[in-house]
Amino acid sequence: MAQRQPLMAGNWKMNLDHIEATGLVQKLAWSLADLRHDPARCETAVLVPFTDLRTVQLLIEGERYPIRWGAQDVSVHQVGAYTGEVSAPMLAKLNCAYVVVGHSERREYHGETDQLVNAKAKQALGHGIQPIICVGEKLAVRQSGDQVAFVLGQVDGVLAGLQPDEAANVILAYEPVWAIGTGQVATPADAQEVCGAIRSRVAELFSAQLAQSLRILYGGSAKASNIVDLMAQPDVDGALVGGASLQAEEFARMVAFQTLA
Ligand code: 13P
């Protein structure tokens, strides 16, 4: 079976200016060093506001920290008269490894559809950036027990038209909306149910081999105290972490989850 390197990705959302970003990234690097973290065992990434990207890039490259970085959104357009947008080529120039697309907050507050998310993912892939594509059901869907069917519908939409070589560079993040920022983490079994179903669907859409190497993250109130049980699930390959990623020591402990068990 393909070995999937775990990934802990901190989604800072709209927190921390570029000065504060410097402090947090430094503290994170020191905390990882204190824990003697071996980057081969789990990758670390920070997904920061656009205004922090250049600072974070120069700091990490200059200090050779074992941390990758990325943005939280990308335009569907490549260049032109699109006021306020940031393009994939611009992010690629900043050596972004990742970009979040289709976060539930963007779906909710900016009306983003699976079709738009799909177009954004294609832009990122076309410029060598791995999209972290978010899917996840709201509370009403969970309460009706339709979470698997709902999320698989999103997966079909966000992956539509991708070539296998593109799909191989995608990361999917299952973020149940009712668990985001609420302190109400999904149970490990809830996370596994949906992440496992996503992997099976990717196998149907592409191939079993591709599905086995694809990383699937869980997101929603993940923190150091629940990460070990989540990571014990066979189809959970990491976490997309909001609040807890703003605390350097807490996030470093999540990255080093193998030592917490
Ligand atoms: P919290 O970890 O704060 O619940 O946020 C999850 C999230 O939305 C990450 O993208």
CSV table of C-alpha atoms and ligand atoms in Angstrom, one decimal:
chain,number,residue,atom,x,y,z
A,1,MET,CA,0.0,0.0,0.0
A,2,ALA,CA,1.2,3.5,-0.8
A,3,GLN,CA,2.7,5.3,2.2
A,4,ARG,CA,0.9,8.6,2.8
A,5,GLN,CA,2.9,11.2,4.7
A,6,PRO,CA,0.6,12.8,7.4
A,7,LEU,CA,0.0,16.5,7.0
A,8,MET,CA,-1.0,19.0,9.7
A,9,ALA,CA,-2.1,22.2,8.0
A,10,GLY,CA,-2.9,25.3,10.1
A,11,ASN,CA,-5.6,27.4,8.5
A,12,TRP,CA,-5.1,30.8,10.2
A,13,LYS,CA,-8.2,32.2,8.6
A,14,MET,CA,-8.3,36.0,9.0
A,15,ASN,CA,-5.9,36.2,12.0
A,16,LEU,CA,-2.4,37.6,12.4
A,17,ASP,CA,-0.8,40.4,10.5
A,18,HIS,CA,2.6,39.9,8.9
A,19,ILE,CA,4.5,41.0,12.1
A,20,GLU,CA,2.4,38.6,14.2
A,21,ALA,CA,2.9,35.9,11.6
A,22,THR,CA,6.7,36.1,12.0
A,23,GLY,CA,6.3,35.5,15.8
A,24,LEU,CA,4.0,32.5,15.3
A,25,VAL,CA,6.1,30.8,12.7
A,26,GLN,CA,9.3,31.3,14.7
A,27,LYS,CA,7.6,29.9,17.8
A,28,LEU,CA,6.2,27.0,15.8
A,29,ALA,CA,9.7,26.2,14.5
A,30,TRP,CA,11.2,26.3,18.0
A,31,SER,CA,8.4,24.2,19.4
A,32,LEU,CA,9.0,21.5,16.7
A,33,ALA,CA,12.7,21.6,17.4
A,34,ASP,CA,12.0,21.3,21.2
A,35,LEU,CA,9.9,18.2,20.4
A,36,ARG,CA,12.7,16.9,18.2
A,37,HIS,CA,10.1,16.5,15.5
A,38,ASP,CA,11.3,14.5,12.5
A,39,PRO,CA,9.6,16.2,9.4
A,40,ALA,CA,9.5,12.9,7.6
A,41,ARG,CA,7.0,11.6,10.1
A,42,CYS,CA,4.5,14.4,9.6
A,43,GLU,CA,4.6,17.4,7.4
A,44,THR,CA,3.8,20.9,8.8
A,45,ALA,CA,2.1,23.7,6.8
A,46,VAL,CA,0.7,27.1,7.6
A,47,LEU,CA,-2.1,28.6,5.4
A,48,VAL,CA,-1.9,32.3,6.0
A,49,PRO,CA,-3.6,35.5,4.9
A,50,PHE,CA,-2.4,36.9,1.6
A,51,THR,CA,-0.7,39.8,3.3
A,52,ASP,CA,1.5,37.5,5.4
A,53,LEU,CA,2.7,35.3,2.5
A,54,ARG,CA,5.8,37.1,1.5
A,55,THR,CA,7.0,37.5,5.1
A,56,VAL,CA,6.3,33.9,5.9
A,57,GLN,CA,8.1,32.7,2.7
A,58,LEU,CA,11.2,34.8,3.4
A,59,LEU,CA,11.4,33.7,7.0
A,60,ILE,CA,10.9,30.0,6.4
A,61,GLU,CA,13.3,29.9,3.4
A,62,GLY,CA,15.9,32.0,5.2
A,63,GLU,CA,15.8,29.9,8.3
A,64,ARG,CA,15.2,26.7,6.5
A,65,TYR,CA,12.4,25.8,8.8
A,66,PRO,CA,10.8,22.4,8.0
A,67,ILE,CA,7.4,24.1,7.4
A,68,ARG,CA,5.6,24.7,4.1
A,69,TRP,CA,3.1,27.5,3.5
A,70,GLY,CA,0.1,28.4,1.4
A,71,ALA,CA,-2.9,30.6,0.9
A,72,GLN,CA,-6.5,30.3,1.8
A,73,ASP,CA,-8.1,31.1,-1.5
A,74,VAL,CA,-7.2,31.7,-5.2
A,75,SER,CA,-8.9,33.3,-8.1
A,76,VAL,CA,-10.4,31.2,-11.0
A,77,HIS,CA,-8.8,33.8,-13.3
A,78,GLN,CA,-5.2,33.9,-14.3
A,79,VAL,CA,-4.7,37.6,-14.9
A,80,GLY,CA,-6.7,40.7,-15.7
A,81,ALA,CA,-9.4,43.1,-14.5
A,82,TYR,CA,-10.6,41.2,-11.4
A,83,THR,CA,-10.3,43.7,-8.6
A,84,GLY,CA,-9.4,42.2,-5.3
A,85,GLU,CA,-8.5,38.8,-6.6
A,86,VAL,CA,-5.2,37.0,-6.2
A,87,SER,CA,-4.1,34.6,-9.0
A,88,ALA,CA,-2.5,31.2,-8.9
A,89,PRO,CA,0.7,32.5,-10.8
A,90,MET,CA,1.1,35.1,-8.0
A,91,LEU,CA,0.9,32.4,-5.3
A,92,ALA,CA,3.3,30.2,-7.3
A,93,LYS,CA,5.8,33.1,-7.4
A,94,LEU,CA,5.7,33.1,-3.6
A,95,ASN,CA,6.5,29.3,-3.6
A,96,CYS,CA,3.2,28.4,-2.1
A,97,ALA,CA,2.9,24.6,-1.7
A,98,TYR,CA,-0.8,24.7,-1.0
A,99,VAL,CA,-4.0,26.7,-1.3
A,100,VAL,CA,-7.3,26.0,0.5
A,101,VAL,CA,-10.2,26.0,-1.9
A,102,GLY,CA,-13.9,25.7,-1.1
A,103,HIS,CA,-13.6,26.2,2.7
A,104,SER,CA,-17.1,26.2,4.2
A,105,GLU,CA,-16.7,29.8,5.3
A,106,ARG,CA,-16.2,30.8,1.6
A,107,ARG,CA,-19.1,28.6,0.5
A,108,GLU,CA,-21.3,30.3,3.2
A,109,TYR,CA,-20.2,33.9,3.0
A,110,HIS,CA,-19.2,34.1,-0.6
A,111,GLY,CA,-21.6,31.7,-2.2
A,112,GLU,CA,-18.9,29.4,-3.6
A,113,THR,CA,-20.3,26.4,-5.4
A,114,ASP,CA,-18.7,23.1,-6.2
A,115,GLN,CA,-18.3,24.3,-9.8
A,116,LEU,CA,-16.4,27.4,-8.7
A,117,VAL,CA,-14.3,25.3,-6.3
A,118,ASN,CA,-13.5,22.9,-9.1
A,119,ALA,CA,-12.3,25.8,-11.3
A,120,LYS,CA,-10.1,27.2,-8.5
A,121,ALA,CA,-8.6,23.8,-7.9
A,122,LYS,CA,-7.8,23.5,-11.6
A,123,GLN,CA,-6.1,26.9,-11.5
A,124,ALA,CA,-3.9,25.9,-8.6
A,125,LEU,CA,-3.0,22.5,-10.2
A,126,GLY,CA,-2.2,24.3,-13.4
A,127,HIS,CA,0.4,26.3,-11.6
A,128,GLY,CA,2.0,23.6,-9.5
A,129,ILE,CA,0.1,24.4,-6.2
A,130,GLN,CA,-1.7,21.5,-4.4
A,131,PRO,CA,-5.3,22.5,-3.7
A,132,ILE,CA,-6.6,21.5,-0.3
A,133,ILE,CA,-10.2,21.1,-1.3
A,134,CYS,CA,-12.8,21.3,1.5
A,135,VAL,CA,-16.0,19.4,1.7
A,136,GLY,CA,-18.4,18.8,4.5
A,137,GLU,CA,-22.0,18.7,5.6
A,138,LYS,CA,-24.0,21.1,7.7
A,139,LEU,CA,-25.8,20.1,10.9
A,140,ALA,CA,-29.2,19.4,9.2
A,141,VAL,CA,-27.6,17.0,6.8
A,142,ARG,CA,-25.8,15.2,9.6
A,143,GLN,CA,-29.0,15.0,11.7
A,144,SER,CA,-30.8,13.4,8.7
A,145,GLY,CA,-28.0,10.8,8.4
A,146,ASP,CA,-27.3,11.8,4.8
A,147,GLN,CA,-23.7,13.0,5.4
A,148,VAL,CA,-22.0,10.3,3.2
A,149,ALA,CA,-24.2,10.9,0.2
A,150,PHE,CA,-24.0,14.6,0.6
A,151,VAL,CA,-20.2,14.7,0.8
A,152,LEU,CA,-19.7,12.3,-2.1
A,153,GLY,CA,-21.9,14.6,-4.2
A,154,GLN,CA,-19.5,17.4,-3.3
A,155,VAL,CA,-16.5,15.2,-4.1
A,156,ASP,CA,-17.9,14.4,-7.6
A,157,GLY,CA,-18.4,18.1,-8.2
A,158,VAL,CA,-15.0,19.4,-7.0
A,159,LEU,CA,-13.1,16.7,-8.9
A,160,ALA,CA,-15.1,16.9,-12.1
A,161,GLY,CA,-13.0,16.9,-15.3
A,162,LEU,CA,-9.6,16.5,-13.5
A,163,GLN,CA,-7.1,14.3,-15.3
A,164,PRO,CA,-5.5,11.5,-13.2
A,165,ASP,CA,-2.2,13.4,-13.0
A,166,GLU,CA,-4.0,16.4,-11.6
A,167,ALA,CA,-6.1,14.4,-9.2
A,168,ALA,CA,-3.0,12.8,-7.8
A,169,ASN,CA,-1.9,16.3,-6.5
A,170,VAL,CA,-5.2,17.1,-4.8
A,171,ILE,CA,-5.6,16.9,-1.0
A,172,LEU,CA,-9.2,16.6,0.2
A,173,ALA,CA,-10.3,17.9,3.6
A,174,TYR,CA,-13.4,16.6,5.2
A,175,GLU,CA,-14.7,19.4,7.5
A,176,PRO,CA,-18.2,18.9,8.9
A,177,VAL,CA,-19.5,22.4,9.2
A,178,TRP,CA,-21.1,21.7,12.6
A,179,ALA,CA,-17.6,20.9,14.0
A,180,ILE,CA,-15.8,24.0,12.8
A,181,GLY,CA,-15.0,26.5,15.6
A,182,THR,CA,-17.6,24.9,17.8
A,183,GLY,CA,-15.4,22.7,20.0
A,184,GLN,CA,-17.7,19.9,18.9
A,185,VAL,CA,-15.2,17.5,17.2
A,186,ALA,CA,-16.5,14.7,15.1
A,187,THR,CA,-15.9,11.3,16.7
A,188,PRO,CA,-13.1,9.4,15.2
A,189,ALA,CA,-15.7,7.0,13.8
A,190,ASP,CA,-17.6,9.9,12.2
A,191,ALA,CA,-14.4,11.1,10.6
A,192,GLN,CA,-13.5,7.7,9.4
A,193,GLU,CA,-16.9,7.0,7.9
A,194,VAL,CA,-16.8,9.9,5.6
A,195,CYS,CA,-13.0,9.9,4.9
A,196,GLY,CA,-13.2,6.2,4.0
A,197,ALA,CA,-16.2,6.9,1.7
A,198,ILE,CA,-14.3,9.7,0.0
A,199,ARG,CA,-11.3,7.4,-0.7
A,200,SER,CA,-13.6,4.7,-2.1
A,201,ARG,CA,-15.2,7.3,-4.4
A,202,VAL,CA,-11.8,8.6,-5.6
A,203,ALA,CA,-11.0,4.9,-6.4
A,204,GLU,CA,-14.1,4.7,-8.5
A,205,LEU,CA,-13.5,8.0,-10.2
A,206,PHE,CA,-9.8,7.5,-10.9
A,207,SER,CA,-8.1,4.3,-9.7
A,208,ALA,CA,-7.5,2.3,-6.5
A,209,GLN,CA,-3.8,3.2,-6.7
A,210,LEU,CA,-4.5,6.9,-6.9
A,211,ALA,CA,-7.0,6.7,-4.1
A,212,GLN,CA,-4.4,4.9,-1.9
A,213,SER,CA,-1.9,7.7,-2.3
A,214,LEU,CA,-4.3,10.6,-1.9
A,215,ARG,CA,-4.2,12.5,1.4
A,216,ILE,CA,-7.5,13.1,3.1
A,217,LEU,CA,-7.5,15.5,6.1
A,218,TYR,CA,-10.1,15.9,8.8
A,219,GLY,CA,-11.0,19.4,10.0
A,220,GLY,CA,-13.3,20.8,12.8
A,221,SER,CA,-12.2,21.5,16.4
A,222,ALA,CA,-9.1,19.3,16.0
A,223,LYS,CA,-6.6,19.8,18.8
A,224,ALA,CA,-3.7,18.1,20.6
A,225,SER,CA,-6.2,16.3,23.0
A,226,ASN,CA,-8.1,14.6,20.2
A,227,ILE,CA,-5.6,14.3,17.3
A,228,VAL,CA,-4.2,10.9,18.3
A,229,ASP,CA,-7.6,9.2,18.1
A,230,LEU,CA,-8.4,10.9,14.8
A,231,MET,CA,-5.0,10.0,13.3
A,232,ALA,CA,-5.6,6.4,14.4
A,233,GLN,CA,-8.3,6.1,11.7
A,234,PRO,CA,-7.1,4.4,8.6
A,235,ASP,CA,-8.4,7.0,6.1
A,236,VAL,CA,-7.5,10.1,8.1
A,237,ASP,CA,-4.1,11.4,6.9
A,238,GLY,CA,-3.9,14.6,8.8
A,239,ALA,CA,-5.9,17.6,9.9
A,240,LEU,CA,-6.8,21.0,8.7
A,241,VAL,CA,-6.6,23.0,11.9
A,242,GLY,CA,-8.2,26.3,12.7
A,243,GLY,CA,-8.1,27.7,16.2
A,244,ALA,CA,-5.5,25.4,17.6
A,245,SER,CA,-3.0,26.3,14.8
A,246,LEU,CA,-2.8,29.8,16.3
A,247,GLN,CA,-1.1,28.4,19.4
A,248,ALA,CA,2.4,27.4,18.4
A,249,GLU,CA,3.0,24.8,21.2
A,250,GLU,CA,-0.4,23.2,20.8
A,251,PHE,CA,0.0,23.0,17.0
A,252,ALA,CA,3.5,21.6,17.3
A,253,ARG,CA,2.2,18.9,19.6
A,254,MET,CA,-0.4,18.0,17.0
A,255,VAL,CA,2.3,17.7,14.3
A,256,ALA,CA,4.3,15.4,16.6
A,257,PHE,CA,1.1,13.4,17.4
A,258,GLN,CA,3.0,10.1,17.2
A,259,THR,CA,4.8,11.1,20.4
A,260,LEU,CA,1.6,11.9,22.2
A,261,ALA,CA,0.1,8.4,22.0
B,1,13P,P1,-11.4,24.9,14.0
B,1,13P,O1,-10.2,24.0,14.1
B,1,13P,O2,-11.2,26.2,14.6
B,1,13P,O3,-12.6,24.2,14.3
B,1,13P,O4,-11.5,25.2,12.4
B,1,13P,C1,-11.4,24.2,11.5
B,1,13P,C2,-11.3,24.8,10.1
B,1,13P,O5,-12.2,25.4,9.6
B,1,13P,C3,-10.0,24.6,9.4
B,1,13P,O6,-10.1,25.0,8.1
